[in-house]
Amino acid sequence: AQTVTQSQPEMSVQEAETVTLSCTYDTSESDYYLFWYKQPPSRQMILVIRQEAYKQQNATENRFSVNFQKAAKSFSLKISDSQLGDAAMYFCAYRSARSGGGADGLTFGKGTHLIIQP
Amino acid sequence: DGGITQSPKYLFRKEGQNVTLSCEQNLNHDAMYWYRQDPGQGLRLIYYSQIVNDFQKGDIAEGYSVSREKKESFPLTVTSAQKNPTAFYLCASRPRGWFNYGYTFGSGTRLTVV
């Protein structure tokens, strides 16, 4: 079974600064997908960014980018120019590329609470 | 607008009662999921369904049941066999075959045992 580990329960950053959230995962598969989700106080889960394991290029979405290290099984999220609206829980998630059977569903880490200091 | 509607937003259950959480989507997604969220635990998969009239157990299915009679609907019943049902429940969906697609989530139901 796959596992996802987020080692930072809480992180704090000054507004306009850059912060990196860590995520590592354990899998024996070679093809999979990785995601970062944001959960603000409203509890709505919002997809921030996704990465296909077969792609070497790191994904970028505006101020959000990832550092995907496949060999190290690491998938960190970098938030540049942090804004007050970025304050939320951030979850790293894994999904197998296999279809059917027990391969469906996302496996989540326990989350990192990001605090933005004004 | 397309999306997932979960109801009710808050639900209170007495000991020994079964309760049903509603999840409806108008995204024409084939796959639907139920997750449970506890403080400090992340999200854990309860059940999922990839097509109508078919569903599979997730990691923590004991004490829960589901049905999938319509593509749009995937209700979750929390039975009296679930020993610790107080949690936040999230429903999600995904288009068929789009494995790299980030799931769309509903806004959740907070269930409390009183």
PDB file of N, CA, C and O in Angstrom, chain B residues 22-50:
ATOM      1  N   SER B  22     -26.097  12.838   2.173  1.00  0.00           N
ATOM      2  CA  SER B  22     -26.402  12.942   0.755  1.00  0.00           C
ATOM      3  C   SER B  22     -25.232  13.528  -0.018  1.00  0.00           C
ATOM      4  O   SER B  22     -24.532  14.426   0.461  1.00  0.00           O
ATOM      5  N   CYS B  23     -25.017  13.017  -1.241  1.00  0.00           N
ATOM      6  CA  CYS B  23     -24.027  13.558  -2.149  1.00  0.00           C
ATOM      7  C   CYS B  23     -24.603  13.506  -3.560  1.00  0.00           C
ATOM      8  O   CYS B  23     -24.926  12.423  -4.057  1.00  0.00           O
ATOM      9  N   GLU B  24     -24.733  14.659  -4.184  1.00  0.00           N
ATOM     10  CA  GLU B  24     -25.286  14.766  -5.534  1.00  0.00           C
ATOM     11  C   GLU B  24     -24.335  15.582  -6.394  1.00  0.00           C
ATOM     12  O   GLU B  24     -23.838  16.628  -5.960  1.00  0.00           O
ATOM     13  N   GLN B  25     -24.090  15.114  -7.630  1.00  0.00           N
ATOM     14  CA  GLN B  25     -23.221  15.869  -8.533  1.00  0.00           C
ATOM     15  C   GLN B  25     -23.885  16.046  -9.898  1.00  0.00           C
ATOM     16  O   GLN B  25     -24.599  15.161 -10.357  1.00  0.00           O
ATOM     17  N   ASN B  26     -23.644  17.187 -10.514  1.00  0.00           N
ATOM     18  CA  ASN B  26     -24.174  17.455 -11.856  1.00  0.00           C
ATOM     19  C   ASN B  26     -23.036  17.697 -12.838  1.00  0.00           C
ATOM     20  O   ASN B  26     -23.165  18.471 -13.795  1.00  0.00           O
ATOM     21  N   LEU B  27     -21.926  17.023 -12.598  1.00  0.00           N
ATOM     22  CA  LEU B  27     -20.735  17.164 -13.426  1.00  0.00           C
ATOM     23  C   LEU B  27     -20.632  16.069 -14.486  1.00  0.00           C
ATOM     24  O   LEU B  27     -19.703  16.065 -15.276  1.00  0.00           O
ATOM     25  N   ASN B  28     -21.575  15.143 -14.449  1.00  0.00           N
ATOM     26  CA  ASN B  28     -21.548  13.981 -15.346  1.00  0.00           C
ATOM     27  C   ASN B  28     -20.302  13.113 -15.115  1.00  0.00           C
ATOM     28  O   ASN B  28     -19.808  12.467 -16.037  1.00  0.00           O
ATOM     29  N   HIS B  29     -19.818  13.120 -13.883  1.00  0.00           N
ATOM     30  CA  HIS B  29     -18.669  12.289 -13.536  1.00  0.00           C
ATOM     31  C   HIS B  29     -19.113  10.862 -13.261  1.00  0.00           C
ATOM     32  O   HIS B  29     -20.165  10.629 -12.657  1.00  0.00           O
ATOM     33  N   ASP B  30     -18.287   9.908 -13.679  1.00  0.00           N
ATOM     34  CA  ASP B  30     -18.635   8.505 -13.457  1.00  0.00           C
ATOM     35  C   ASP B  30     -18.243   8.018 -12.068  1.00  0.00           C
ATOM     36  O   ASP B  30     -18.959   7.251 -11.451  1.00  0.00           O
ATOM     37  N   ALA B  31     -17.079   8.430 -11.598  1.00  0.00           N
ATOM     38  CA  ALA B  31     -16.563   7.916 -10.334  1.00  0.00           C
ATOM     39  C   ALA B  31     -16.902   8.863  -9.186  1.00  0.00           C
ATOM     40  O   ALA B  31     -16.797  10.081  -9.323  1.00  0.00           O
ATOM     41  N   MET B  32     -17.294   8.265  -8.062  1.00  0.00           N
ATOM     42  CA  MET B  32     -17.597   9.046  -6.871  1.00  0.00           C
ATOM     43  C   MET B  32     -16.974   8.385  -5.653  1.00  0.00           C
ATOM     44  O   MET B  32     -16.785   7.159  -5.626  1.00  0.00           O
ATOM     45  N   TYR B  33     -16.674   9.205  -4.653  1.00  0.00           N
ATOM     46  CA  TYR B  33     -15.904   8.745  -3.491  1.00  0.00           C
ATOM     47  C   TYR B  33     -16.470   9.354  -2.215  1.00  0.00           C
ATOM     48  O   TYR B  33     -16.985  10.470  -2.218  1.00  0.00           O
ATOM     49  N   TRP B  34     -16.265   8.636  -1.112  1.00  0.00           N
ATOM     50  CA  TRP B  34     -16.529   9.172   0.225  1.00  0.00           C
ATOM     51  C   TRP B  34     -15.246   9.089   1.036  1.00  0.00           C
ATOM     52  O   TRP B  34     -14.607   8.040   1.115  1.00  0.00           O
ATOM     53  N   TYR B  35     -14.918  10.234   1.666  1.00  0.00           N
ATOM     54  CA  TYR B  35     -13.760  10.310   2.544  1.00  0.00           C
ATOM     55  C   TYR B  35     -14.209  10.770   3.927  1.00  0.00           C
ATOM     56  O   TYR B  35     -15.153  11.541   4.081  1.00  0.00           O
ATOM     57  N   ARG B  36     -13.444  10.325   4.908  1.00  0.00           N
ATOM     58  CA  ARG B  36     -13.650  10.766   6.274  1.00  0.00           C
ATOM     59  C   ARG B  36     -12.425  11.565   6.690  1.00  0.00           C
ATOM     60  O   ARG B  36     -11.275  11.164   6.409  1.00  0.00           O
ATOM     61  N   GLN B  37     -12.651  12.697   7.360  1.00  0.00           N
ATOM     62  CA  GLN B  37     -11.550  13.514   7.831  1.00  0.00           C
ATOM     63  C   GLN B  37     -11.647  13.702   9.335  1.00  0.00           C
ATOM     64  O   GLN B  37     -12.666  14.169   9.854  1.00  0.00           O
ATOM     65  N   ASP B  38     -10.609  13.313  10.034  1.00  0.00           N
ATOM     66  CA  ASP B  38     -10.480  13.527  11.476  1.00  0.00           C
ATOM     67  C   ASP B  38      -9.309  14.465  11.728  1.00  0.00           C
ATOM     68  O   ASP B  38      -8.348  14.471  10.949  1.00  0.00           O
ATOM     69  N   PRO B  39      -9.338  15.201  12.810  1.00  0.00           N
ATOM     70  CA  PRO B  39      -8.222  16.127  13.104  1.00  0.00           C
ATOM     71  C   PRO B  39      -6.896  15.376  13.143  1.00  0.00           C
ATOM     72  O   PRO B  39      -6.758  14.353  13.823  1.00  0.00           O
ATOM     73  N   GLY B  40      -5.920  15.891  12.417  1.00  0.00           N
ATOM     74  CA  GLY B  40      -4.586  15.296  12.420  1.00  0.00           C
ATOM     75  C   GLY B  40      -4.466  13.985  11.663  1.00  0.00           C
ATOM     76  O   GLY B  40      -3.409  13.352  11.696  1.00  0.00           O
ATOM     77  N   GLN B  41      -5.528  13.575  10.968  1.00  0.00           N
ATOM     78  CA  GLN B  41      -5.503  12.278  10.279  1.00  0.00           C
ATOM     79  C   GLN B  41      -5.535  12.384   8.776  1.00  0.00           C
ATOM     80  O   GLN B  41      -5.471  11.388   8.086  1.00  0.00           O
ATOM     81  N   GLY B  42      -5.691  13.551   8.232  1.00  0.00           N
ATOM     82  CA  GLY B  42      -5.848  13.644   6.787  1.00  0.00           C
ATOM     83  C   GLY B  42      -7.191  13.064   6.373  1.00  0.00           C
ATOM     84  O   GLY B  42      -8.122  12.956   7.176  1.00  0.00           O
ATOM     85  N   LEU B  43      -7.315  12.671   5.114  1.00  0.00           N
ATOM     86  CA  LEU B  43      -8.548  12.093   4.590  1.00  0.00           C
ATOM     87  C   LEU B  43      -8.345  10.608   4.360  1.00  0.00           C
ATOM     88  O   LEU B  43      -7.328  10.194   3.801  1.00  0.00           O
ATOM     89  N   ARG B  44      -9.332   9.841   4.745  1.00  0.00           N
ATOM     90  CA  ARG B  44      -9.268   8.393   4.552  1.00  0.00           C
ATOM     91  C   ARG B  44     -10.478   7.937   3.748  1.00  0.00           C
ATOM     92  O   ARG B  44     -11.600   8.365   4.004  1.00  0.00           O
ATOM     93  N   LEU B  45     -10.223   7.022   2.815  1.00  0.00           N
ATOM     94  CA  LEU B  45     -11.244   6.586   1.868  1.00  0.00           C
ATOM     95  C   LEU B  45     -12.177   5.564   2.506  1.00  0.00           C
ATOM     96  O   LEU B  45     -11.727   4.543   3.029  1.00  0.00           O
ATOM     97  N   ILE B  46     -13.493   5.824   2.409  1.00  0.00           N
ATOM     98  CA  ILE B  46     -14.489   4.927   2.976  1.00  0.00           C
ATOM     99  C   ILE B  46     -15.016   3.969   1.904  1.00  0.00           C
ATOM    100  O   ILE B  46     -14.952   2.754   2.047  1.00  0.00           O
ATOM    101  N   TYR B  47     -15.580   4.515   0.849  1.00  0.00           N
ATOM    102  CA  TYR B  47     -16.125   3.747  -0.265  1.00  0.00           C
ATOM    103  C   TYR B  47     -15.916   4.548  -1.552  1.00  0.00           C
ATOM    104  O   TYR B  47     -15.804   5.768  -1.525  1.00  0.00           O
ATOM    105  N   TYR B  48     -15.925   3.810  -2.674  1.00  0.00           N
ATOM    106  CA  TYR B  48     -15.935   4.490  -3.944  1.00  0.00           C
ATOM    107  C   TYR B  48     -16.740   3.690  -4.953  1.00  0.00           C
ATOM    108  O   TYR B  48     -16.958   2.486  -4.788  1.00  0.00           O
ATOM    109  N   SER B  49     -17.167   4.392  -5.986  1.00  0.00           N
ATOM    110  CA  SER B  49     -17.975   3.784  -7.036  1.00  0.00           C
ATOM    111  C   SER B  49     -17.496   4.323  -8.379  1.00  0.00           C
ATOM    112  O   SER B  49     -17.396   5.529  -8.563  1.00  0.00           O
ATOM    113  N   GLN B  50     -17.224   3.420  -9.288  1.00  0.00           N
ATOM    114  CA  GLN B  50     -16.750   3.854 -10.604  1.00  0.00           C
ATOM    115  C   GLN B  50     -17.873   3.879 -11.639  1.00  0.00           C
ATOM    116  O   GLN B  50     -17.767   4.572 -12.659  1.00  0.00           O
TER     117      GLN B  50
END
